[in-house]
Amino acid sequence: MKQVNRRDFLKSTVIAGLGSSIITPDLVPKQSHPEKQAPETNPAANPAGKKVIVAGAGIAGLCCGYELMKRGHDVTVLEGSPRHGGHILTVRDGLSDGLYADFGAENITQPGYELFWNYAKQFNLTVLPYPKRDNILRRIKGQFYSEEMLRDPTVLKKFGFNAREITYLSENEWPELDLLYTKPYLSKFKDEYQPFGVGYDHLDTTPIADIYRKEGASPAALEFLGGQETSAQFELWRQAILQMRGLPLFPKKVFRLQNGNQSLPNAFAKQLGERVKLNSPIISIRHQPKGVTVKYLEFGKEKEITADYLANCIPLPAFSKIPVEPALPAEKKYVLDHIAYDSYARFVFQASSKFWLKDNLSINMDLNHPDIGGIWQVAEEVDTHRVALMGMGPGGTTPQRAIAAFREVYPGKQDTIEQALVKDWPREQYAFTCERLNFPMGSLKKLWPHVMEPHGRIHFAGAYADNLNWGMEAATRSANRVAKEIDQA
Ligand SMILES: Cc1cc2nc3c(=O)[nH]c(=O)nc-3n(C[C@H](O)[C@H](O)[C@H](O)COP(=O)(O)OP(=O)(O)OC[C@H]3O[C@@H](n4cnc5c(N)ncnc54)[C@H](O)[C@@H]3O)c2cc1C
């Protein structure tokens, strides 16, 4: 296996349908508060410039296209849907008073997301603190608990935690419990792109729950942590990556772009100009030792384009639907078939007031209801008495069901919700997945690092093609990696 060491590379890089809704909003995001943007880039002609097709105009495709364009390459980005941005989608239509919300990717961290922060700076985009994880109320077994309650030894004892766990949880955040058992294992990882050879290769078929148990987890802790289906090797590696990036398992301080995260894809797309072709789904790929030929549709008419390289920035479940000739080798096919994603619905509620304040509650709630996972506020800076709230639930949930589920468990007296929108991602034609899941137990050696390795003239970027499945961070990291690979090929 090829030795993987991307850390140095990353350090040296850029540090330089609507499924259903009560109303039918137009989804094309409008920049009613356009940010001041950097002037368009006019790349100098590169005599060694290559012709590159970028598949998909999500943040990875746009970022990769932008980085290639800056290096003087001839780029065409082909996007199947009529909009760019993919899983980054800011909604305004259907909301009053200038409120907005993100139907897709929502937050970034710091540390972490270094490339994202750099691009925000480069394009003069304002990053705002996003207090969605402050004072979370958690609904556990039908009852709400504040953060203070979940640090109270009396409450913890009632859950059945043992003495060591009670001491730990009274001093640490609730979502960090895993570290009580895993912390001693993590320091063995030295390179965040290298999960092998640190002594845990035999643990890919062991559930992480077995490690928790071995390290003294009580039955109560095991019930909260789960992990029966999660590879111990994968999970220890994942936690070690966070530790190396200086992050807790569940970062409380998160951030977002003012006016919605779509501002960043918009900025890339503006720089790329006519190089981005919307409504141009790729229908087949032919690759040869010296180039690629891609067929796509333009208003139903078949078109063909040839290039030196293809940068695939389409998530693998959608990419797998495109015929590739000659067929990709068995190892790559295994990757295409086994990278798994979740997909769910995003809810946006508009309310006429901060109704929860009357009930002396925080609106940051983990609702733990089968139809609505949580709720929190967005666009707090918009000057209005109204509020935009966000939540998530299973695909197929109607706006009416989402509101009913919220009302079923809301612990206050009354809400003032007056509108609900739903983005049902599983129903999307081209962007039907949401986030990459952990690698299945026992598959790490077959998936890593193959998921990010090129095959001939086809390179792979996107949120799926990096070591941590943190969408926008993985997408921008892998996009920079592929831009550099192609530039230097
Ligand atoms: C509800 C939700 C919440 C999220 N929250 C966060 C978060 O808080 N933080 C975070 O970092 N990430 C988050 N993510 C994940 C993040 O949005 C994605 O990982 C990231 O946007 C993926 O970018 P991408 O460019 O790799 O892929 P995509 O955005 O999926 O882009 C791929 C593009 O390829 C196009 N395409 C598909 N098939 C074809 C074809 N045949 N021809 C041409 N084009 C095609 C698609 O239309 C799409 O535009 C969230 C995602 C969702 C849905």
PDB file of C-alpha atoms in Angstrom, residues 40-308:
ATOM      1  CA  GLU A  40     -12.539  38.372 -10.159  1.00  0.00           C
ATOM      2  CA  THR A  41      -9.366  36.417 -10.716  1.00  0.00           C
ATOM      3  CA  ASN A  42      -7.794  36.677 -14.151  1.00  0.00           C
ATOM      4  CA  PRO A  43      -5.409  33.769 -14.183  1.00  0.00           C
ATOM      5  CA  ALA A  44      -2.243  34.215 -16.167  1.00  0.00           C
ATOM      6  CA  ALA A  45      -2.019  31.844 -19.152  1.00  0.00           C
ATOM      7  CA  ASN A  46      -0.091  28.721 -18.186  1.00  0.00           C
ATOM      8  CA  PRO A  47       1.876  27.327 -21.148  1.00  0.00           C
ATOM      9  CA  ALA A  48       1.756  23.887 -19.462  1.00  0.00           C
ATOM     10  CA  GLY A  49      -1.964  24.344 -18.741  1.00  0.00           C
ATOM     11  CA  LYS A  50      -4.126  21.238 -18.777  1.00  0.00           C
ATOM     12  CA  LYS A  51      -7.704  20.836 -19.823  1.00  0.00           C
ATOM     13  CA  VAL A  52      -9.739  19.609 -16.843  1.00  0.00           C
ATOM     14  CA  ILE A  53     -13.377  18.612 -16.494  1.00  0.00           C
ATOM     15  CA  VAL A  54     -14.693  18.971 -12.962  1.00  0.00           C
ATOM     16  CA  ALA A  55     -17.756  16.822 -12.262  1.00  0.00           C
ATOM     17  CA  GLY A  56     -20.262  18.478  -9.906  1.00  0.00           C
ATOM     18  CA  ALA A  57     -20.560  22.093  -8.748  1.00  0.00           C
ATOM     19  CA  GLY A  58     -20.874  21.483  -5.021  1.00  0.00           C
ATOM     20  CA  ILE A  59     -18.322  23.239  -2.820  1.00  0.00           C
ATOM     21  CA  ALA A  60     -15.677  20.616  -3.708  1.00  0.00           C
ATOM     22  CA  GLY A  61     -16.122  20.980  -7.473  1.00  0.00           C
ATOM     23  CA  LEU A  62     -16.212  24.775  -7.311  1.00  0.00           C
ATOM     24  CA  CYS A  63     -13.205  24.954  -5.000  1.00  0.00           C
ATOM     25  CA  CYS A  64     -11.216  22.481  -7.121  1.00  0.00           C
ATOM     26  CA  GLY A  65     -12.174  24.325 -10.321  1.00  0.00           C
ATOM     27  CA  TYR A  66     -11.175  27.644  -8.743  1.00  0.00           C
ATOM     28  CA  GLU A  67      -7.790  26.334  -7.589  1.00  0.00           C
ATOM     29  CA  LEU A  68      -7.080  24.858 -11.042  1.00  0.00           C
ATOM     30  CA  MET A  69      -8.205  28.045 -12.771  1.00  0.00           C
ATOM     31  CA  LYS A  70      -5.878  30.104 -10.555  1.00  0.00           C
ATOM     32  CA  ARG A  71      -2.989  27.890 -11.696  1.00  0.00           C
ATOM     33  CA  GLY A  72      -3.846  28.667 -15.316  1.00  0.00           C
ATOM     34  CA  HIS A  73      -5.616  25.447 -16.318  1.00  0.00           C
ATOM     35  CA  ASP A  74      -8.563  25.289 -18.699  1.00  0.00           C
ATOM     36  CA  VAL A  75     -11.476  24.230 -16.487  1.00  0.00           C
ATOM     37  CA  THR A  76     -15.066  23.225 -17.233  1.00  0.00           C
ATOM     38  CA  VAL A  77     -17.329  22.405 -14.286  1.00  0.00           C
ATOM     39  CA  LEU A  78     -20.333  20.273 -15.252  1.00  0.00           C
ATOM     40  CA  GLU A  79     -23.287  20.376 -12.852  1.00  0.00           C
ATOM     41  CA  GLY A  80     -26.397  18.236 -13.285  1.00  0.00           C
ATOM     42  CA  SER A  81     -28.870  20.453 -11.437  1.00  0.00           C
ATOM     43  CA  PRO A  82     -29.884  24.029 -12.308  1.00  0.00           C
ATOM     44  CA  ARG A  83     -27.976  25.500  -9.361  1.00  0.00           C
ATOM     45  CA  HIS A  84     -24.480  25.373  -7.966  1.00  0.00           C
ATOM     46  CA  GLY A  85     -23.716  24.698  -4.310  1.00  0.00           C
ATOM     47  CA  GLY A  86     -24.912  21.090  -4.001  1.00  0.00           C
ATOM     48  CA  HIS A  87     -25.433  20.373  -0.317  1.00  0.00           C
ATOM     49  CA  ILE A  88     -24.811  23.988   0.640  1.00  0.00           C
ATOM     50  CA  LEU A  89     -28.126  25.730   0.107  1.00  0.00           C
ATOM     51  CA  THR A  90     -29.330  28.892   1.811  1.00  0.00           C
ATOM     52  CA  VAL A  91     -33.088  29.546   1.786  1.00  0.00           C
ATOM     53  CA  ARG A  92     -34.785  32.955   2.032  1.00  0.00           C
ATOM     54  CA  ASP A  93     -37.945  32.542   0.023  1.00  0.00           C
ATOM     55  CA  GLY A  94     -40.893  31.704   2.223  1.00  0.00           C
ATOM     56  CA  LEU A  95     -39.309  33.506   5.193  1.00  0.00           C
ATOM     57  CA  SER A  96     -40.200  37.062   6.255  1.00  0.00           C
ATOM     58  CA  ASP A  97     -38.235  40.126   7.320  1.00  0.00           C
ATOM     59  CA  GLY A  98     -34.962  39.076   5.666  1.00  0.00           C
ATOM     60  CA  LEU A  99     -34.650  35.871   7.688  1.00  0.00           C
ATOM     61  CA  TYR A 100     -32.684  33.056   6.137  1.00  0.00           C
ATOM     62  CA  ALA A 101     -31.511  29.560   7.000  1.00  0.00           C
ATOM     63  CA  ASP A 102     -29.269  26.847   5.653  1.00  0.00           C
ATOM     64  CA  PHE A 103     -31.054  23.805   4.290  1.00  0.00           C
ATOM     65  CA  GLY A 104     -27.678  22.072   3.974  1.00  0.00           C
ATOM     66  CA  ALA A 105     -24.269  22.555   5.579  1.00  0.00           C
ATOM     67  CA  GLU A 106     -24.457  24.765   8.605  1.00  0.00           C
ATOM     68  CA  ASN A 107     -21.456  25.192  10.775  1.00  0.00           C
ATOM     69  CA  ILE A 108     -17.695  25.282  10.918  1.00  0.00           C
ATOM     70  CA  THR A 109     -15.311  25.055  13.858  1.00  0.00           C
ATOM     71  CA  GLN A 110     -12.128  26.786  14.967  1.00  0.00           C
ATOM     72  CA  PRO A 111      -9.623  25.170  15.091  1.00  0.00           C
ATOM     73  CA  GLY A 112     -10.560  23.093  12.043  1.00  0.00           C
ATOM     74  CA  TYR A 113     -11.860  24.229   8.631  1.00  0.00           C
ATOM     75  CA  GLU A 114      -8.640  26.209   8.019  1.00  0.00           C
ATOM     76  CA  LEU A 115      -9.188  26.344   4.247  1.00  0.00           C
ATOM     77  CA  PHE A 116     -12.801  27.454   4.694  1.00  0.00           C
ATOM     78  CA  TRP A 117     -11.693  30.269   7.032  1.00  0.00           C
ATOM     79  CA  ASN A 118      -9.048  31.316   4.532  1.00  0.00           C
ATOM     80  CA  TYR A 119     -11.518  31.463   1.658  1.00  0.00           C
ATOM     81  CA  ALA A 120     -13.969  33.448   3.799  1.00  0.00           C
ATOM     82  CA  LYS A 121     -11.215  35.985   4.401  1.00  0.00           C
ATOM     83  CA  GLN A 122     -10.137  36.001   0.763  1.00  0.00           C
ATOM     84  CA  PHE A 123     -13.700  36.701  -0.438  1.00  0.00           C
ATOM     85  CA  ASN A 124     -14.541  39.182   2.366  1.00  0.00           C
ATOM     86  CA  LEU A 125     -17.263  36.955   3.798  1.00  0.00           C
ATOM     87  CA  THR A 126     -18.275  37.601   7.393  1.00  0.00           C
ATOM     88  CA  VAL A 127     -18.051  34.660   9.780  1.00  0.00           C
ATOM     89  CA  LEU A 128     -20.411  34.845  12.754  1.00  0.00           C
ATOM     90  CA  PRO A 129     -20.443  32.883  16.008  1.00  0.00           C
ATOM     91  CA  TYR A 130     -23.343  30.425  15.933  1.00  0.00           C
ATOM     92  CA  PRO A 131     -24.485  29.764  19.499  1.00  0.00           C
ATOM     93  CA  LYS A 132     -26.590  26.716  18.583  1.00  0.00           C
ATOM     94  CA  ARG A 133     -24.692  24.522  21.052  1.00  0.00           C
ATOM     95  CA  ASP A 134     -24.869  26.812  24.093  1.00  0.00           C
ATOM     96  CA  ASN A 135     -27.019  25.631  27.006  1.00  0.00           C
ATOM     97  CA  ILE A 136     -28.417  22.608  25.220  1.00  0.00           C
ATOM     98  CA  LEU A 137     -31.489  21.023  26.766  1.00  0.00           C
ATOM     99  CA  ARG A 138     -31.336  17.281  26.189  1.00  0.00           C
ATOM    100  CA  ARG A 139     -34.411  15.068  26.175  1.00  0.00           C
ATOM    101  CA  ILE A 140     -33.382  11.745  27.649  1.00  0.00           C
ATOM    102  CA  LYS A 141     -35.920   8.984  28.179  1.00  0.00           C
ATOM    103  CA  GLY A 142     -38.746  11.484  27.807  1.00  0.00           C
ATOM    104  CA  GLN A 143     -37.410  14.107  30.231  1.00  0.00           C
ATOM    105  CA  PHE A 144     -35.449  17.304  29.577  1.00  0.00           C
ATOM    106  CA  TYR A 145     -32.100  17.900  31.283  1.00  0.00           C
ATOM    107  CA  SER A 146     -30.058  21.086  31.291  1.00  0.00           C
ATOM    108  CA  GLU A 147     -26.248  20.942  31.044  1.00  0.00           C
ATOM    109  CA  GLU A 148     -26.100  21.767  34.747  1.00  0.00           C
ATOM    110  CA  MET A 149     -28.386  18.839  35.599  1.00  0.00           C
ATOM    111  CA  LEU A 150     -26.205  16.495  33.540  1.00  0.00           C
ATOM    112  CA  ARG A 151     -23.223  17.479  35.670  1.00  0.00           C
ATOM    113  CA  ASP A 152     -25.107  16.832  38.917  1.00  0.00           C
ATOM    114  CA  PRO A 153     -23.851  13.607  40.624  1.00  0.00           C
ATOM    115  CA  THR A 154     -27.346  12.871  41.976  1.00  0.00           C
ATOM    116  CA  VAL A 155     -28.829  12.918  38.467  1.00  0.00           C
ATOM    117  CA  LEU A 156     -25.907  10.922  37.058  1.00  0.00           C
ATOM    118  CA  LYS A 157     -26.257   8.295  39.783  1.00  0.00           C
ATOM    119  CA  LYS A 158     -29.939   7.846  38.905  1.00  0.00           C
ATOM    120  CA  PHE A 159     -28.935   7.069  35.299  1.00  0.00           C
ATOM    121  CA  GLY A 160     -26.813   4.198  36.658  1.00  0.00           C
ATOM    122  CA  PHE A 161     -23.293   5.564  35.928  1.00  0.00           C
ATOM    123  CA  ASN A 162     -20.459   4.191  38.062  1.00  0.00           C
ATOM    124  CA  ALA A 163     -18.396   6.349  40.450  1.00  0.00           C
ATOM    125  CA  ARG A 164     -15.598   7.036  37.914  1.00  0.00           C
ATOM    126  CA  GLU A 165     -18.103   8.090  35.254  1.00  0.00           C
ATOM    127  CA  ILE A 166     -19.949  10.340  37.703  1.00  0.00           C
ATOM    128  CA  THR A 167     -16.731  12.146  38.618  1.00  0.00           C
ATOM    129  CA  TYR A 168     -15.772  12.464  34.936  1.00  0.00           C
ATOM    130  CA  LEU A 169     -19.173  13.750  33.763  1.00  0.00           C
ATOM    131  CA  SER A 170     -19.428  16.210  36.624  1.00  0.00           C
ATOM    132  CA  GLU A 171     -16.222  17.812  35.294  1.00  0.00           C
ATOM    133  CA  ASN A 172     -16.572  17.278  31.523  1.00  0.00           C
ATOM    134  CA  GLU A 173     -19.165  17.865  28.795  1.00  0.00           C
ATOM    135  CA  TRP A 174     -21.796  15.144  28.338  1.00  0.00           C
ATOM    136  CA  PRO A 175     -20.821  14.304  24.689  1.00  0.00           C
ATOM    137  CA  GLU A 176     -17.176  13.783  25.671  1.00  0.00           C
ATOM    138  CA  LEU A 177     -17.853  10.607  27.702  1.00  0.00           C
ATOM    139  CA  ASP A 178     -16.156   8.367  25.090  1.00  0.00           C
ATOM    140  CA  LEU A 179     -12.819   9.954  25.947  1.00  0.00           C
ATOM    141  CA  LEU A 180     -12.947   8.562  29.475  1.00  0.00           C
ATOM    142  CA  TYR A 181     -12.239   5.159  27.903  1.00  0.00           C
ATOM    143  CA  THR A 182     -10.487   6.004  24.615  1.00  0.00           C
ATOM    144  CA  LYS A 183      -8.095   8.813  25.543  1.00  0.00           C
ATOM    145  CA  PRO A 184      -5.135   6.544  26.400  1.00  0.00           C
ATOM    146  CA  TYR A 185      -5.399   4.946  22.938  1.00  0.00           C
ATOM    147  CA  LEU A 186      -5.345   8.145  20.884  1.00  0.00           C
ATOM    148  CA  SER A 187      -1.785   9.384  21.313  1.00  0.00           C
ATOM    149  CA  LYS A 188      -0.473   6.427  19.272  1.00  0.00           C
ATOM    150  CA  PHE A 189      -1.721   8.029  16.049  1.00  0.00           C
ATOM    151  CA  LYS A 190       0.959  10.394  14.751  1.00  0.00           C
ATOM    152  CA  ASP A 191      -0.275  11.201  11.228  1.00  0.00           C
ATOM    153  CA  GLU A 192      -3.957  11.921  10.825  1.00  0.00           C
ATOM    154  CA  TYR A 193      -3.919  10.402   7.317  1.00  0.00           C
ATOM    155  CA  GLN A 194      -2.360   7.132   8.540  1.00  0.00           C
ATOM    156  CA  PRO A 195      -4.636   4.889  10.633  1.00  0.00           C
ATOM    157  CA  PHE A 196      -2.503   1.777  10.072  1.00  0.00           C
ATOM    158  CA  GLY A 197       0.552   0.428  11.819  1.00  0.00           C
ATOM    159  CA  VAL A 198      -0.018   2.090  15.182  1.00  0.00           C
ATOM    160  CA  GLY A 199      -1.049  -1.132  16.912  1.00  0.00           C
ATOM    161  CA  TYR A 200      -4.793  -1.199  16.248  1.00  0.00           C
ATOM    162  CA  ASP A 201      -5.013  -2.900  12.847  1.00  0.00           C
ATOM    163  CA  HIS A 202      -6.615  -5.935  14.525  1.00  0.00           C
ATOM    164  CA  LEU A 203      -9.419  -3.755  15.924  1.00  0.00           C
ATOM    165  CA  ASP A 204     -11.251  -3.075  12.636  1.00  0.00           C
ATOM    166  CA  THR A 205     -13.547  -6.034  13.289  1.00  0.00           C
ATOM    167  CA  THR A 206     -13.955  -5.228  16.989  1.00  0.00           C
ATOM    168  CA  PRO A 207     -16.851  -2.976  18.004  1.00  0.00           C
ATOM    169  CA  ILE A 208     -15.746   0.177  19.825  1.00  0.00           C
ATOM    170  CA  ALA A 209     -18.311  -0.794  22.500  1.00  0.00           C
ATOM    171  CA  ASP A 210     -15.924  -3.647  23.424  1.00  0.00           C
ATOM    172  CA  ILE A 211     -13.186  -1.101  24.140  1.00  0.00           C
ATOM    173  CA  TYR A 212     -15.542   0.966  26.303  1.00  0.00           C
ATOM    174  CA  ARG A 213     -16.512  -2.219  28.190  1.00  0.00           C
ATOM    175  CA  LYS A 214     -12.882  -3.321  28.555  1.00  0.00           C
ATOM    176  CA  GLU A 215     -11.998   0.098  29.951  1.00  0.00           C
ATOM    177  CA  GLY A 216     -14.690  -0.140  32.630  1.00  0.00           C
ATOM    178  CA  ALA A 217     -17.837   1.388  31.101  1.00  0.00           C
ATOM    179  CA  SER A 218     -20.986   0.712  33.115  1.00  0.00           C
ATOM    180  CA  PRO A 219     -24.115  -0.752  31.455  1.00  0.00           C
ATOM    181  CA  ALA A 220     -25.629   2.760  31.626  1.00  0.00           C
ATOM    182  CA  ALA A 221     -22.639   4.287  29.791  1.00  0.00           C
ATOM    183  CA  LEU A 222     -22.722   1.524  27.186  1.00  0.00           C
ATOM    184  CA  GLU A 223     -26.394   2.243  26.562  1.00  0.00           C
ATOM    185  CA  PHE A 224     -25.706   5.954  25.995  1.00  0.00           C
ATOM    186  CA  LEU A 225     -22.598   5.404  23.876  1.00  0.00           C
ATOM    187  CA  GLY A 226     -23.772   2.528  21.645  1.00  0.00           C
ATOM    188  CA  GLY A 227     -20.965   1.538  19.278  1.00  0.00           C
ATOM    189  CA  GLN A 228     -21.878  -2.109  18.702  1.00  0.00           C
ATOM    190  CA  GLU A 229     -21.740  -1.548  14.936  1.00  0.00           C
ATOM    191  CA  THR A 230     -18.732   0.792  14.864  1.00  0.00           C
ATOM    192  CA  SER A 231     -15.209  -0.394  14.101  1.00  0.00           C
ATOM    193  CA  ALA A 232     -12.922   0.310  17.058  1.00  0.00           C
ATOM    194  CA  GLN A 233      -9.992   1.044  14.737  1.00  0.00           C
ATOM    195  CA  PHE A 234     -12.044   3.523  12.715  1.00  0.00           C
ATOM    196  CA  GLU A 235     -13.505   5.226  15.786  1.00  0.00           C
ATOM    197  CA  LEU A 236     -10.147   5.529  17.579  1.00  0.00           C
ATOM    198  CA  TRP A 237      -8.658   7.018  14.396  1.00  0.00           C
ATOM    199  CA  ARG A 238     -11.592   9.459  14.071  1.00  0.00           C
ATOM    200  CA  GLN A 239     -11.220  10.616  17.659  1.00  0.00           C
ATOM    201  CA  ALA A 240      -7.437  10.907  17.239  1.00  0.00           C
ATOM    202  CA  ILE A 241      -7.905  13.172  14.180  1.00  0.00           C
ATOM    203  CA  LEU A 242     -10.060  15.507  16.260  1.00  0.00           C
ATOM    204  CA  GLN A 243      -7.485  15.483  19.016  1.00  0.00           C
ATOM    205  CA  MET A 244      -4.700  16.274  16.541  1.00  0.00           C
ATOM    206  CA  ARG A 245      -6.747  19.186  15.194  1.00  0.00           C
ATOM    207  CA  GLY A 246      -7.214  20.444  18.761  1.00  0.00           C
ATOM    208  CA  LEU A 247     -10.944  19.750  18.834  1.00  0.00           C
ATOM    209  CA  PRO A 248     -13.294  18.117  21.314  1.00  0.00           C
ATOM    210  CA  LEU A 249     -15.554  15.302  20.043  1.00  0.00           C
ATOM    211  CA  PHE A 250     -18.502  17.717  19.976  1.00  0.00           C
ATOM    212  CA  PRO A 251     -17.193  21.271  19.524  1.00  0.00           C
ATOM    213  CA  LYS A 252     -19.498  23.673  21.345  1.00  0.00           C
ATOM    214  CA  LYS A 253     -18.189  26.820  19.700  1.00  0.00           C
ATOM    215  CA  VAL A 254     -19.230  26.768  16.067  1.00  0.00           C
ATOM    216  CA  PHE A 255     -19.529  29.434  13.361  1.00  0.00           C
ATOM    217  CA  ARG A 256     -21.391  30.145  10.119  1.00  0.00           C
ATOM    218  CA  LEU A 257     -21.336  32.665   7.294  1.00  0.00           C
ATOM    219  CA  GLN A 258     -23.505  35.750   7.618  1.00  0.00           C
ATOM    220  CA  ASN A 259     -26.259  35.602   4.950  1.00  0.00           C
ATOM    221  CA  GLY A 260     -25.893  31.836   4.751  1.00  0.00           C
ATOM    222  CA  ASN A 261     -23.136  29.403   3.888  1.00  0.00           C
ATOM    223  CA  GLN A 262     -24.127  29.490   0.227  1.00  0.00           C
ATOM    224  CA  SER A 263     -22.105  32.723   0.099  1.00  0.00           C
ATOM    225  CA  LEU A 264     -18.905  30.682  -0.298  1.00  0.00           C
ATOM    226  CA  PRO A 265     -20.017  28.493  -3.247  1.00  0.00           C
ATOM    227  CA  ASN A 266     -21.463  31.698  -4.752  1.00  0.00           C
ATOM    228  CA  ALA A 267     -18.060  33.380  -4.450  1.00  0.00           C
ATOM    229  CA  PHE A 268     -16.242  30.465  -6.122  1.00  0.00           C
ATOM    230  CA  ALA A 269     -18.862  30.317  -8.883  1.00  0.00           C
ATOM    231  CA  LYS A 270     -18.525  34.036  -9.516  1.00  0.00           C
ATOM    232  CA  GLN A 271     -14.783  33.638  -9.986  1.00  0.00           C
ATOM    233  CA  LEU A 272     -15.271  30.689 -12.326  1.00  0.00           C
ATOM    234  CA  GLY A 273     -17.892  32.528 -14.406  1.00  0.00           C
ATOM    235  CA  GLU A 274     -18.921  30.715 -17.577  1.00  0.00           C
ATOM    236  CA  ARG A 275     -16.635  27.815 -16.773  1.00  0.00           C
ATOM    237  CA  VAL A 276     -19.523  26.432 -14.678  1.00  0.00           C
ATOM    238  CA  LYS A 277     -22.210  24.795 -16.799  1.00  0.00           C
ATOM    239  CA  LEU A 278     -25.461  24.228 -14.910  1.00  0.00           C
ATOM    240  CA  ASN A 279     -28.214  21.846 -15.998  1.00  0.00           C
ATOM    241  CA  SER A 280     -25.525  19.705 -17.612  1.00  0.00           C
ATOM    242  CA  PRO A 281     -25.718  16.198 -16.101  1.00  0.00           C
ATOM    243  CA  ILE A 282     -22.857  13.873 -16.956  1.00  0.00           C
ATOM    244  CA  ILE A 283     -24.200  10.662 -18.528  1.00  0.00           C
ATOM    245  CA  SER A 284     -21.026   8.729 -19.350  1.00  0.00           C
ATOM    246  CA  ILE A 285     -17.259   8.809 -18.891  1.00  0.00           C
ATOM    247  CA  ARG A 286     -14.651   7.225 -21.138  1.00  0.00           C
ATOM    248  CA  HIS A 287     -11.048   7.310 -20.004  1.00  0.00           C
ATOM    249  CA  GLN A 288      -7.843   6.533 -21.851  1.00  0.00           C
ATOM    250  CA  PRO A 289      -4.201   6.617 -20.763  1.00  0.00           C
ATOM    251  CA  LYS A 290      -3.933  10.184 -22.044  1.00  0.00           C
ATOM    252  CA  GLY A 291      -7.305  11.728 -21.356  1.00  0.00           C
ATOM    253  CA  VAL A 292     -11.029  11.521 -20.682  1.00  0.00           C
ATOM    254  CA  THR A 293     -14.172  11.971 -22.758  1.00  0.00           C
ATOM    255  CA  VAL A 294     -17.336  12.955 -20.961  1.00  0.00           C
ATOM    256  CA  LYS A 295     -20.843  12.919 -22.374  1.00  0.00           C
ATOM    257  CA  TYR A 296     -23.419  15.185 -20.792  1.00  0.00           C
ATOM    258  CA  LEU A 297     -26.830  16.599 -21.541  1.00  0.00           C
ATOM    259  CA  GLU A 298     -27.599  20.203 -22.394  1.00  0.00           C
ATOM    260  CA  PHE A 299     -31.350  20.770 -22.544  1.00  0.00           C
ATOM    261  CA  GLY A 300     -31.767  17.078 -23.295  1.00  0.00           C
ATOM    262  CA  LYS A 301     -29.258  17.191 -26.146  1.00  0.00           C
ATOM    263  CA  GLU A 302     -26.213  14.964 -25.857  1.00  0.00           C
ATOM    264  CA  LYS A 303     -22.869  16.777 -25.883  1.00  0.00           C
ATOM    265  CA  GLU A 304     -19.315  15.532 -25.623  1.00  0.00           C
ATOM    266  CA  ILE A 305     -16.204  17.086 -24.193  1.00  0.00           C
ATOM    267  CA  THR A 306     -12.651  15.760 -24.017  1.00  0.00           C
ATOM    268  CA  ALA A 307      -9.983  16.778 -21.558  1.00  0.00           C
ATOM    269  CA  ASP A 308      -6.656  15.746 -20.071  1.00  0.00           C
TER     270      ASP A 308
END
